[in-house]
């Protein structure tokens, strides 16, 4: 539901989350000077990796090669990065040290952690050490600071502080699109529609009523929000939902309380359930993996788990795509110049082999590539694009390409396609096939245009 049907307004919603966890950090003993910080949407992006040993924020590619590295708001250059990471590489499998901030909810805590590192680095009361800060007998490690930020984020969710502030001002924080009821109605005419959310029933009731019952066009019959779905499941505890799951119980929609006992019967339309698992959903709807298109916003908790464990078709919602596409259209000439430099680099070595003694000077080409990459990155924000750094894809982009069958800025874009539309990925050539194609084009250029088959 969150960030799929209920899309939160950026940067207002991230700013709210930031203020709540910032205030929580101060309430448990962090310096009051932190209250001077306010949320800056130009800094964080999804998919960053926190190095809890050295307190750095890293943008990496699919193999763990470092693309961008910051310490607070200070961005390290090549030599500085080498001091921490001699191979310009991290072991992503070391999950005790490296934590991936993949969700839209993570944006607030990403920025707060950068604020903490920035504050203590510049504060003269604290001595800067490799793995934290010292003040008298007090040592604060980067790891403990990050855990405090994570705990603060969990606190505002578990105490429902964030939800309470959101529901008190829905128009400020939640986008209400009149096309949403239309999309759900059209899909439900030809397929089964289910809602699975980690939110509790009371919050789901408020949000879905706002989106679907307060969003009706004039002279259109009013429908209860639950009627748009064949099955509604709250408190799913994803990603646990895609594994062993939890006990499936019925929800009393009058009180929001759970009914005792495990529900073992058939699907009852209009009933709201709590917990369960993806296997139970399949049984209740009488469908199997490949029959389901699952729409989610969490690359790990939604898309990866539903794909790997259940074989569901997946649709990843990436709200940042609107900005990514706008910047790409405005700045793609920089990427095209990068491509031309790549060709120039290849041509420099084209007629050389292992018998060549002289070394080609490519330093000017490499310098120009770095400048272009930096200019591209800065067009998107301080941390650069969500999906690339120059010509290299980010970790987030590689996961998206691997696990998402479809991706878009909003699920409402499905309205622009027939219900029976067959989505096909464009064919992608492997490097050796590209080289073969290039050689063929150079050797016999007419073949590329005469062979239409």
Coordinates of N, CA and C in Angstrom, one line a residue, residues 30 52-54 120 126-145 148:
X30 N 21.1 12.9 22.7 CA 22.0 13.5 21.7 C 22.0 15.0 21.8
X52 N 29.2 0.9 8.7 CA 29.0 1.2 10.1 C 30.4 1.2 10.9
X53 N 31.4 0.8 10.2 CA 32.8 0.8 10.9 C 33.4 2.2 10.8
X54 N 33.3 2.8 9.6 CA 33.9 4.1 9.4 C 32.9 5.3 9.3
X120 N 29.4 15.8 14.7 CA 30.4 15.4 15.6 C 31.8 15.6 15.0
X126 N 34.5 17.0 20.7 CA 34.7 15.6 20.4 C 36.0 15.4 19.6
X127 N 36.8 14.4 19.9 CA 38.0 14.0 19.2 C 37.6 13.0 18.1
X128 N 38.0 13.3 16.9 CA 37.7 12.4 15.7 C 38.7 11.2 15.7
X129 N 38.1 10.0 15.8 CA 38.9 8.8 15.7 C 38.4 8.0 14.5
X130 N 39.2 7.0 14.1 CA 38.9 6.2 12.9 C 37.5 5.6 12.9
X131 N 37.0 5.2 14.1 CA 35.8 4.4 14.1 C 34.7 5.1 15.0
X132 N 34.9 6.4 15.3 CA 33.9 7.1 16.0 C 34.5 8.4 16.6
X133 N 33.9 8.8 17.7 CA 34.2 10.1 18.4 C 34.4 9.9 19.9
X134 N 35.4 10.6 20.4 CA 35.7 10.5 21.9 C 35.5 11.8 22.6
X135 N 34.8 11.7 23.7 CA 34.6 12.9 24.6 C 34.8 12.5 26.0
X136 N 36.0 12.8 26.5 CA 36.3 12.3 27.9 C 36.3 10.8 27.9
X137 N 35.6 10.2 28.8 CA 35.5 8.8 28.9 C 34.4 8.2 28.0
X138 N 33.8 9.0 27.2 CA 32.7 8.6 26.4 C 33.2 8.3 24.9
X139 N 33.0 7.2 24.4 CA 33.3 6.9 23.0 C 32.0 6.5 22.3
X140 N 31.8 7.2 21.2 CA 30.6 6.9 20.4 C 31.1 6.3 19.0
X141 N 30.8 5.1 18.8 CA 31.3 4.5 17.5 C 30.2 4.8 16.4
X142 N 30.7 4.8 15.2 CA 29.8 5.0 14.1 C 28.7 3.9 14.1
X143 N 29.1 2.7 14.5 CA 28.1 1.6 14.5 C 27.0 1.9 15.5
X144 N 27.4 2.4 16.7 CA 26.3 2.6 17.7 C 25.4 3.8 17.3
X145 N 26.0 4.8 16.7 CA 25.2 5.9 16.2 C 24.2 5.5 15.2
X148 N 21.4 3.7 16.8 CA 20.5 4.6 17.4 C 19.5 5.3 16.4

